[in-house]
Amino acid sequence: MRVLVCGGAGYIGSNMTAMLAKAGHEPIVLDNLSKGHRAAVRNARFILGDFGDYDFTVDVLRKYGIAAVMHFAAYIEVGESVSQPLRYYDNNVSRTRTLLAAMETVGVRKFVFSSTAAVYGMPDRIPITEDTPKMPINPYGETKWSVERMCHFQSETDKLRYAALRYFNACGAGFDATLGEDHHPESHLIPLIIQAAMGKRDNIRIFGIDYSTPDGTCVRDYIHVEDLCAAHLLALDKLDNVAEAVYNLGNGTGYSVRQVIDTVRRVCGKDFKVVEEDRRPGDPPVLTADATKAQNELGWKPRYPDLETIVQTAWAFHAAHPNGYGD
Ligand code: UFG
C-alpha cells in the first residue's frame, strides 16, 4: 500500500517509514524538516513540504496515489504547549484539520494518528484503559484529544476510517541503531541520561523524589519505538474492517526515574552526576498502560518490553551518532 508518512523524518515517523518499507508497503515521506532530519529518511521518497498546505497536500495525495496517511508531525513539548498554546492549536489541530480536508477531497479514507497518554491527564486509576476519562491537563494533550474527536466525527460521516494510537513513553532506537531520538531541545528522560553518560551534559536532574512510589520518583511505561511502529502496521490492516480503532500502546510495566538512571549506568558502563530537584509541574506519579485491547484486537505483542534492551538500543544509536544526525 502507498502510505503518506507525515513527519516521516522525525523520531517515530522515520522508524515507521523503515518498517513500512520492510513490510512491503511503499512509504512516501512528507516533512517540512522543522523538527525532522533529512538523514533519517532512507530508501523512501522524500517530499519537502507542509501537510497544512491544502492545495499542496491535495496534489501530493493525488499525484502519488496515496491509499493511507500516517500522521507523526505534531509538536510534542508539554512545557512549550503551555507557554505557546496557539502554536500547538495551529500545528496540531488546524493543520491536521487541513490534512483531513485534503484527504476528504481526494477520497483517501485511511488515517493512523499518533495520539498520547497525555489525553488522560492525571487519571485516578492505574493501569489506564482506553475508557478512562479524557481530561488533559495541558494544551499538548488537549490538542491530541481534539484531533481524536475530529476524527471520530469525520468517521461517522463514512469519509474516514481512523486509528488513534495513544503512546505512553516512546523510547529506544530501531533498525540496527540507525534511527533514534535527536530532538532539539531534548526533554525526554532516556536520551537526557545518555547525554549525561556521554559527558554532553553535566548531570541528570530527577524531578521529584517525594512521590508516593516505591523509590519516590515518577514511574512511566517505556515502550520501544519498533513496538509502537509494529502496532501501527496492525492498526492499518484493522482499518479494512473497522472505521474507528483506538488503542493504548504501552507495556503495562512501569519503571521509576531512578530505575532508568541505574539501567543507563549499567548499560553504558559510565557514571555521571545525579541532581535531585523539585517536582516538575504537571507530572503524575505513575502512568502505565492497560494495552489489553491492542493485544486482543490487533494481536499486538511488544517484542522489547525489557528496559535493559530498550536502553541498549538507545545507547547504540547515541554512540553511533554522538552529534545526532548532524544537521
Ligand atoms: N524526568 C526527570 N528528569 C529529566 C527529564 C524527565 O526526572 O531531566 C522525569 C519526568 O519528571 C517524568 C519522567 O522522567 O517523571 C519521564 O519524563 P519525559 O519527559 O521523558 O516523559 P513524560 O512522561 O513527561 O512525557 C511523555 C511524552 C509526552 C507525553 C507523555 C504522556 O514525552 O509527549 O509522555 O503522558 F505527553
CSV table of C-alpha atoms and ligand atoms in Angstrom, one decimal:
chain,number,residue,atom,x,y,z
A,1,MET,CA,0.0,0.0,0.0
A,2,ARG,CA,1.2,3.5,-0.7
A,3,VAL,CA,1.3,5.3,2.6
A,4,LEU,CA,2.0,9.0,3.1
A,5,VAL,CA,4.0,9.4,6.3
A,6,CYS,CA,3.6,13.0,7.6
A,7,GLY,CA,6.5,13.7,9.9
A,8,GLY,CA,8.4,10.7,8.5
A,9,ALA,CA,11.8,12.4,9.1
A,10,GLY,CA,11.1,12.5,12.8
A,11,TYR,CA,11.9,10.0,15.5
A,12,ILE,CA,8.9,7.7,15.4
A,13,GLY,CA,8.0,8.6,11.8
A,14,SER,CA,11.4,7.6,10.4
A,15,ASN,CA,11.2,4.2,12.2
A,16,MET,CA,7.7,3.8,10.8
A,17,THR,CA,8.9,4.6,7.3
A,18,ALA,CA,11.6,1.9,7.6
A,19,MET,CA,9.1,-0.6,8.9
A,20,LEU,CA,6.5,0.1,6.2
A,21,ALA,CA,9.2,-0.5,3.5
A,22,LYS,CA,10.3,-3.7,5.2
A,23,ALA,CA,6.7,-4.9,5.3
A,24,GLY,CA,6.3,-4.4,1.6
A,25,HIS,CA,4.4,-1.1,1.6
A,26,GLU,CA,5.5,2.0,-0.2
A,27,PRO,CA,6.0,4.8,2.2
A,28,ILE,CA,6.3,8.4,1.0
A,29,VAL,CA,7.6,10.9,3.5
A,30,LEU,CA,6.1,14.4,3.7
A,31,ASP,CA,8.1,16.5,6.2
A,32,ASN,CA,8.9,20.2,6.4
A,33,LEU,CA,12.1,19.4,8.4
A,34,SER,CA,11.2,21.9,11.1
A,35,LYS,CA,11.9,19.2,13.6
A,36,GLY,CA,12.9,16.1,11.5
A,37,HIS,CA,16.1,15.2,9.8
A,38,ARG,CA,16.6,14.5,6.1
A,39,ALA,CA,19.3,11.9,7.0
A,40,ALA,CA,16.7,9.9,8.9
A,41,VAL,CA,14.8,9.1,5.7
A,42,ARG,CA,16.5,6.4,3.6
A,43,ASN,CA,15.0,4.1,0.9
A,44,ALA,CA,11.8,6.1,0.7
A,45,ARG,CA,10.7,9.0,-1.5
A,46,PHE,CA,11.1,12.3,0.4
A,47,ILE,CA,8.8,15.3,-0.2
A,48,LEU,CA,9.7,18.6,1.5
A,49,GLY,CA,6.6,20.4,2.4
A,50,ASP,CA,3.8,21.1,4.8
A,51,PHE,CA,0.8,18.9,5.3
A,52,GLY,CA,-1.1,22.1,6.5
A,53,ASP,CA,-1.0,23.5,2.9
A,54,TYR,CA,-4.3,22.3,1.5
A,55,ASP,CA,-3.5,22.7,-2.3
A,56,PHE,CA,-0.1,21.2,-1.9
A,57,THR,CA,-1.3,18.2,0.1
A,58,VAL,CA,-4.2,17.5,-2.3
A,59,ASP,CA,-1.6,17.5,-5.1
A,60,VAL,CA,0.6,15.1,-3.2
A,61,LEU,CA,-2.2,12.7,-2.4
A,62,ARG,CA,-3.4,12.7,-6.0
A,63,LYS,CA,0.0,12.6,-7.7
A,64,TYR,CA,1.3,9.6,-5.7
A,65,GLY,CA,-2.0,7.7,-5.5
A,66,ILE,CA,-1.9,7.6,-1.7
A,67,ALA,CA,-4.1,4.9,-0.1
A,68,ALA,CA,-3.5,5.8,3.6
A,69,VAL,CA,-1.9,8.5,5.7
A,70,MET,CA,0.0,8.1,8.9
A,71,HIS,CA,0.5,11.3,10.9
A,72,PHE,CA,3.5,11.9,13.2
A,73,ALA,CA,4.0,15.6,12.5
A,74,ALA,CA,2.9,17.1,15.8
A,75,TYR,CA,4.6,19.4,18.3
A,76,ILE,CA,5.3,17.4,21.4
A,77,GLU,CA,6.7,19.6,24.1
A,78,VAL,CA,4.3,19.8,27.0
A,79,GLY,CA,6.0,22.9,28.6
A,80,GLU,CA,6.1,24.7,25.3
A,81,SER,CA,2.4,24.0,24.7
A,82,VAL,CA,1.7,25.8,28.0
A,83,SER,CA,3.7,28.9,27.0
A,84,GLN,CA,2.6,28.9,23.4
A,85,PRO,CA,-0.8,27.2,23.2
A,86,LEU,CA,-1.8,28.9,19.9
A,87,ARG,CA,1.2,27.4,18.2
A,88,TYR,CA,0.1,24.0,19.3
A,89,TYR,CA,-3.5,24.5,18.2
A,90,ASP,CA,-2.2,25.7,14.9
A,91,ASN,CA,0.1,22.9,14.1
A,92,ASN,CA,-1.6,20.0,16.0
A,93,VAL,CA,-5.2,20.8,15.3
A,94,SER,CA,-5.7,23.4,12.5
A,95,ARG,CA,-3.2,21.8,10.2
A,96,THR,CA,-4.4,18.3,10.9
A,97,ARG,CA,-7.9,19.5,10.0
A,98,THR,CA,-6.5,20.7,6.7
A,99,LEU,CA,-4.8,17.4,6.1
A,100,LEU,CA,-8.2,15.6,6.8
A,101,ALA,CA,-9.9,18.0,4.4
A,102,ALA,CA,-7.3,17.3,1.7
A,103,MET,CA,-7.9,13.5,2.3
A,104,GLU,CA,-11.7,14.0,2.0
A,105,THR,CA,-11.3,15.9,-1.3
A,106,VAL,CA,-9.1,13.2,-2.8
A,107,GLY,CA,-11.0,10.3,-1.2
A,108,VAL,CA,-8.2,8.9,0.9
A,109,ARG,CA,-10.0,7.3,3.8
A,110,LYS,CA,-7.4,5.5,6.0
A,111,PHE,CA,-5.7,7.5,8.7
A,112,VAL,CA,-3.4,6.4,11.5
A,113,PHE,CA,-2.9,9.1,14.1
A,114,SER,CA,-0.2,9.4,16.8
A,115,SER,CA,-2.1,10.2,20.0
A,116,THR,CA,-0.8,10.2,23.5
A,117,ALA,CA,-1.3,9.1,27.1
A,118,ALA,CA,-1.5,12.8,27.8
A,119,VAL,CA,-5.2,12.7,26.8
A,120,TYR,CA,-5.9,11.2,30.2
A,121,GLY,CA,-4.2,13.9,32.3
A,122,MET,CA,-3.9,12.7,35.9
A,123,PRO,CA,-6.1,9.6,35.9
A,124,ASP,CA,-7.4,8.1,39.2
A,125,ARG,CA,-7.0,4.5,38.1
A,126,ILE,CA,-3.8,2.8,37.0
A,127,PRO,CA,-3.2,1.0,34.7
A,128,ILE,CA,-5.1,3.2,32.2
A,129,THR,CA,-7.7,1.7,29.9
A,130,GLU,CA,-9.0,3.4,26.8
A,131,ASP,CA,-12.3,4.3,28.5
A,132,THR,CA,-10.5,6.2,31.3
A,133,PRO,CA,-11.9,9.8,31.3
A,134,LYS,CA,-10.1,12.1,28.9
A,135,MET,CA,-9.1,15.1,31.0
A,136,PRO,CA,-5.9,16.5,29.5
A,137,ILE,CA,-4.1,19.0,31.8
A,138,ASN,CA,-2.0,20.8,29.2
A,139,PRO,CA,-2.6,22.2,25.7
A,140,TYR,CA,-0.5,19.4,24.2
A,141,GLY,CA,-2.8,16.7,25.5
A,142,GLU,CA,-5.8,18.8,24.7
A,143,THR,CA,-4.8,19.2,21.0
A,144,LYS,CA,-4.3,15.5,20.6
A,145,TRP,CA,-7.7,14.8,22.2
A,146,SER,CA,-9.3,17.5,19.8
A,147,VAL,CA,-7.9,15.6,16.8
A,148,GLU,CA,-9.2,12.3,18.1
A,149,ARG,CA,-12.7,13.9,18.4
A,150,MET,CA,-12.4,15.5,15.0
A,151,CYS,CA,-11.5,12.0,13.5
A,152,HIS,CA,-14.4,10.4,15.4
A,153,PHE,CA,-17.0,12.8,13.9
A,154,GLN,CA,-15.4,12.6,10.5
A,155,SER,CA,-15.5,8.8,10.7
A,156,GLU,CA,-19.2,8.9,11.4
A,157,THR,CA,-19.8,10.6,8.0
A,158,ASP,CA,-18.2,7.5,6.4
A,159,LYS,CA,-15.5,9.6,4.8
A,160,LEU,CA,-12.7,8.4,7.2
A,161,ARG,CA,-11.5,5.2,8.8
A,162,TYR,CA,-9.0,6.0,11.5
A,163,ALA,CA,-6.9,4.6,14.2
A,164,ALA,CA,-5.8,6.7,17.2
A,165,LEU,CA,-2.8,5.2,19.0
A,166,ARG,CA,-2.2,6.6,22.4
A,167,TYR,CA,1.5,6.2,23.1
A,168,PHE,CA,2.9,6.0,26.6
A,169,ASN,CA,6.7,6.8,26.8
A,170,ALA,CA,8.2,6.2,23.3
A,171,CYS,CA,11.8,5.3,23.6
A,172,GLY,CA,14.7,3.2,22.3
A,173,ALA,CA,16.2,3.2,18.8
A,174,GLY,CA,15.3,1.0,15.9
A,175,PHE,CA,16.7,-0.7,12.8
A,176,ASP,CA,20.2,-1.5,13.8
A,177,ALA,CA,20.7,1.7,15.9
A,178,THR,CA,20.4,3.8,12.8
A,179,LEU,CA,17.1,5.6,13.6
A,180,GLY,CA,16.9,7.2,17.1
A,181,GLU,CA,16.0,10.3,19.1
A,182,ASP,CA,17.5,13.6,18.1
A,183,HIS,CA,15.2,16.3,19.5
A,184,HIS,CA,16.2,19.9,19.8
A,185,PRO,CA,15.8,20.7,22.6
A,186,GLU,CA,15.8,17.3,24.2
A,187,SER,CA,13.4,16.8,27.1
A,188,HIS,CA,12.9,13.1,27.3
A,189,LEU,CA,14.4,11.1,30.1
A,190,ILE,CA,16.4,8.4,28.4
A,191,PRO,CA,18.3,10.5,25.8
A,192,LEU,CA,19.0,13.1,28.5
A,193,ILE,CA,20.5,10.5,30.8
A,194,ILE,CA,22.5,9.1,27.9
A,195,GLN,CA,23.8,12.6,27.2
A,196,ALA,CA,24.9,12.8,30.8
A,197,ALA,CA,26.7,9.4,30.5
A,198,MET,CA,28.4,10.7,27.3
A,199,GLY,CA,29.6,13.8,29.2
A,200,LYS,CA,27.5,16.0,26.9
A,201,ARG,CA,25.7,17.5,29.9
A,202,ASP,CA,26.9,18.0,33.5
A,203,ASN,CA,24.3,15.9,35.2
A,204,ILE,CA,20.8,14.4,35.1
A,205,ARG,CA,18.2,16.0,37.2
A,206,ILE,CA,15.5,14.0,38.9
A,207,PHE,CA,12.3,16.0,39.0
A,208,GLY,CA,10.8,15.0,42.4
A,209,ILE,CA,11.9,12.3,44.9
A,210,ASP,CA,8.9,12.5,47.2
A,211,TYR,CA,6.2,10.8,45.1
A,212,SER,CA,4.1,8.0,46.5
A,213,THR,CA,6.0,5.4,44.5
A,214,PRO,CA,8.4,2.7,45.7
A,215,ASP,CA,11.6,4.9,45.4
A,216,GLY,CA,9.9,8.3,45.5
A,217,THR,CA,10.5,9.0,41.8
A,218,CYS,CA,7.9,9.0,39.0
A,219,VAL,CA,7.0,5.8,37.2
A,220,ARG,CA,6.4,5.6,33.5
A,221,ASP,CA,5.6,2.9,30.9
A,222,TYR,CA,8.5,2.9,28.4
A,223,ILE,CA,7.6,1.4,25.1
A,224,HIS,CA,10.1,0.7,22.4
A,225,VAL,CA,9.7,2.6,19.1
A,226,GLU,CA,9.7,-0.5,17.0
A,227,ASP,CA,6.9,-2.0,19.1
A,228,LEU,CA,5.0,1.2,18.6
A,229,CYS,CA,5.5,1.0,14.8
A,230,ALA,CA,4.5,-2.6,14.7
A,231,ALA,CA,1.2,-1.6,16.3
A,232,HIS,CA,0.7,1.0,13.5
A,233,LEU,CA,1.1,-1.7,10.8
A,234,LEU,CA,-1.5,-3.9,12.6
A,235,ALA,CA,-3.8,-0.9,13.0
A,236,LEU,CA,-3.6,0.0,9.3
A,237,ASP,CA,-4.7,-3.5,8.5
A,238,LYS,CA,-7.5,-3.3,11.0
A,239,LEU,CA,-9.0,-0.3,9.1
A,240,ASP,CA,-10.1,-2.8,6.4
A,241,ASN,CA,-12.7,-4.0,8.9
A,242,VAL,CA,-13.5,-1.1,11.3
A,243,ALA,CA,-13.9,2.7,10.8
A,244,GLU,CA,-12.7,3.6,14.3
A,245,ALA,CA,-9.8,2.0,16.3
A,246,VAL,CA,-8.4,3.5,19.5
A,247,TYR,CA,-5.7,1.8,21.4
A,248,ASN,CA,-3.3,2.4,24.3
A,249,LEU,CA,0.3,1.4,23.4
A,250,GLY,CA,2.4,0.5,26.4
A,251,ASN,CA,4.0,-2.5,28.1
A,252,GLY,CA,1.9,-2.2,31.2
A,253,THR,CA,5.1,-2.3,33.3
A,254,GLY,CA,6.3,0.9,35.0
A,255,TYR,CA,9.9,1.9,35.7
A,256,SER,CA,10.9,4.7,38.0
A,257,VAL,CA,13.2,7.5,37.1
A,258,ARG,CA,15.9,6.0,39.4
A,259,GLN,CA,15.5,2.6,37.8
A,260,VAL,CA,16.0,4.2,34.4
A,261,ILE,CA,19.1,6.0,35.6
A,262,ASP,CA,20.5,2.8,37.1
A,263,THR,CA,19.9,0.9,33.9
A,264,VAL,CA,21.6,3.6,31.7
A,265,ARG,CA,24.6,3.5,34.1
A,266,ARG,CA,24.8,-0.3,33.8
A,267,VAL,CA,24.4,-0.4,30.0
A,268,CYS,CA,26.8,2.4,29.2
A,269,GLY,CA,29.3,1.5,31.9
A,270,LYS,CA,29.7,5.1,32.8
A,271,ASP,CA,29.0,7.1,35.9
A,272,PHE,CA,27.5,10.7,36.0
A,273,LYS,CA,26.2,13.2,38.4
A,274,VAL,CA,22.5,12.9,39.5
A,275,VAL,CA,20.9,16.0,41.0
A,276,GLU,CA,17.6,15.8,42.9
A,277,GLU,CA,15.2,18.6,42.2
A,278,ASP,CA,11.7,19.7,43.0
A,279,ARG,CA,8.8,18.1,41.1
A,280,ARG,CA,8.1,19.2,37.6
A,281,PRO,CA,4.6,20.8,37.4
A,282,GLY,CA,2.0,18.5,35.8
A,283,ASP,CA,3.8,15.2,36.3
A,284,PRO,CA,1.5,12.4,37.6
A,285,PRO,CA,3.3,10.0,39.9
A,286,VAL,CA,2.5,6.8,37.9
A,287,LEU,CA,1.4,6.3,34.3
A,288,THR,CA,1.1,2.8,33.0
A,289,ALA,CA,-1.0,1.4,30.2
A,290,ASP,CA,-3.5,-1.3,30.1
A,291,ALA,CA,-2.9,-2.4,26.5
A,292,THR,CA,-5.1,-5.5,26.6
A,293,LYS,CA,-7.3,-4.1,23.9
A,294,ALA,CA,-4.5,-3.7,21.4
A,295,GLN,CA,-3.2,-7.2,22.3
A,296,ASN,CA,-6.7,-8.8,21.9
A,297,GLU,CA,-7.9,-6.9,18.8
A,298,LEU,CA,-4.7,-6.4,16.9
A,299,GLY,CA,-2.7,-9.4,18.1
A,300,TRP,CA,0.0,-6.9,19.1
A,301,LYS,CA,2.7,-8.1,21.5
A,302,PRO,CA,5.6,-5.9,22.3
A,303,ARG,CA,8.9,-7.6,21.4
A,304,TYR,CA,11.2,-5.3,23.5
A,305,PRO,CA,9.5,-4.7,26.8
A,306,ASP,CA,12.6,-5.1,28.9
A,307,LEU,CA,14.2,-1.7,30.0
A,308,GLU,CA,17.7,-3.0,29.6
A,309,THR,CA,17.1,-3.9,25.9
A,310,ILE,CA,15.4,-0.5,25.3
A,311,VAL,CA,18.3,1.4,26.8
A,312,GLN,CA,20.8,-0.8,24.9
A,313,THR,CA,19.2,0.2,21.6
A,314,ALA,CA,19.1,3.9,22.5
A,315,TRP,CA,22.7,3.8,23.7
A,316,ALA,CA,23.8,2.1,20.4
A,317,PHE,CA,22.2,4.9,18.4
A,318,HIS,CA,23.8,7.7,20.5
A,319,ALA,CA,27.2,6.0,20.5
A,320,ALA,CA,27.0,5.8,16.7
A,321,HIS,CA,25.6,9.3,16.3
A,322,PRO,CA,27.3,11.4,19.1
A,323,ASN,CA,26.1,14.6,17.4
A,324,GLY,CA,22.7,13.2,16.4
A,325,TYR,CA,22.0,13.3,12.6
A,326,GLY,CA,24.5,16.2,12.4
A,327,ASP,CA,22.1,18.8,10.9
B,1,UFG,N1,12.4,13.4,34.2
B,1,UFG,C1,13.4,13.7,35.1
B,1,UFG,N2,14.4,14.5,34.6
B,1,UFG,C2,14.5,14.9,33.4
B,1,UFG,C3,13.5,14.6,32.4
B,1,UFG,C4,12.4,13.8,32.9
B,1,UFG,O1,13.3,13.4,36.2
B,1,UFG,O2,15.5,15.6,33.0
B,1,UFG,C5,11.2,12.6,34.6
B,1,UFG,C6,9.9,13.3,34.4
B,1,UFG,O3,9.6,14.1,35.5
B,1,UFG,C7,9.0,12.1,34.3
B,1,UFG,C8,9.9,11.0,33.6
B,1,UFG,O4,11.2,11.5,33.8
B,1,UFG,O5,8.6,11.6,35.5
B,1,UFG,C9,9.7,10.9,32.1
B,1,UFG,O6,9.7,12.2,31.6
B,1,UFG,P1,9.7,12.5,30.0
B,1,UFG,O7,9.7,14.0,29.8
B,1,UFG,O8,10.7,11.7,29.3
B,1,UFG,O9,8.3,11.9,29.5
B,1,UFG,P2,6.8,12.3,30.1
B,1,UFG,O10,6.3,11.1,30.9
B,1,UFG,O11,6.7,13.6,30.8
B,1,UFG,O12,6.0,12.6,28.7
B,1,UFG,C10,5.8,11.5,27.8
B,1,UFG,C11,5.9,12.1,26.4
B,1,UFG,C12,4.9,13.2,26.2
B,1,UFG,C13,3.5,12.7,26.5
B,1,UFG,C14,3.5,12.0,27.9
B,1,UFG,C15,2.2,11.3,28.0
B,1,UFG,O13,7.2,12.6,26.2
B,1,UFG,O14,4.9,13.6,24.9
B,1,UFG,O15,4.5,11.0,28.0
B,1,UFG,O16,2.0,11.0,29.3
B,1,UFG,F1,2.6,13.7,26.6
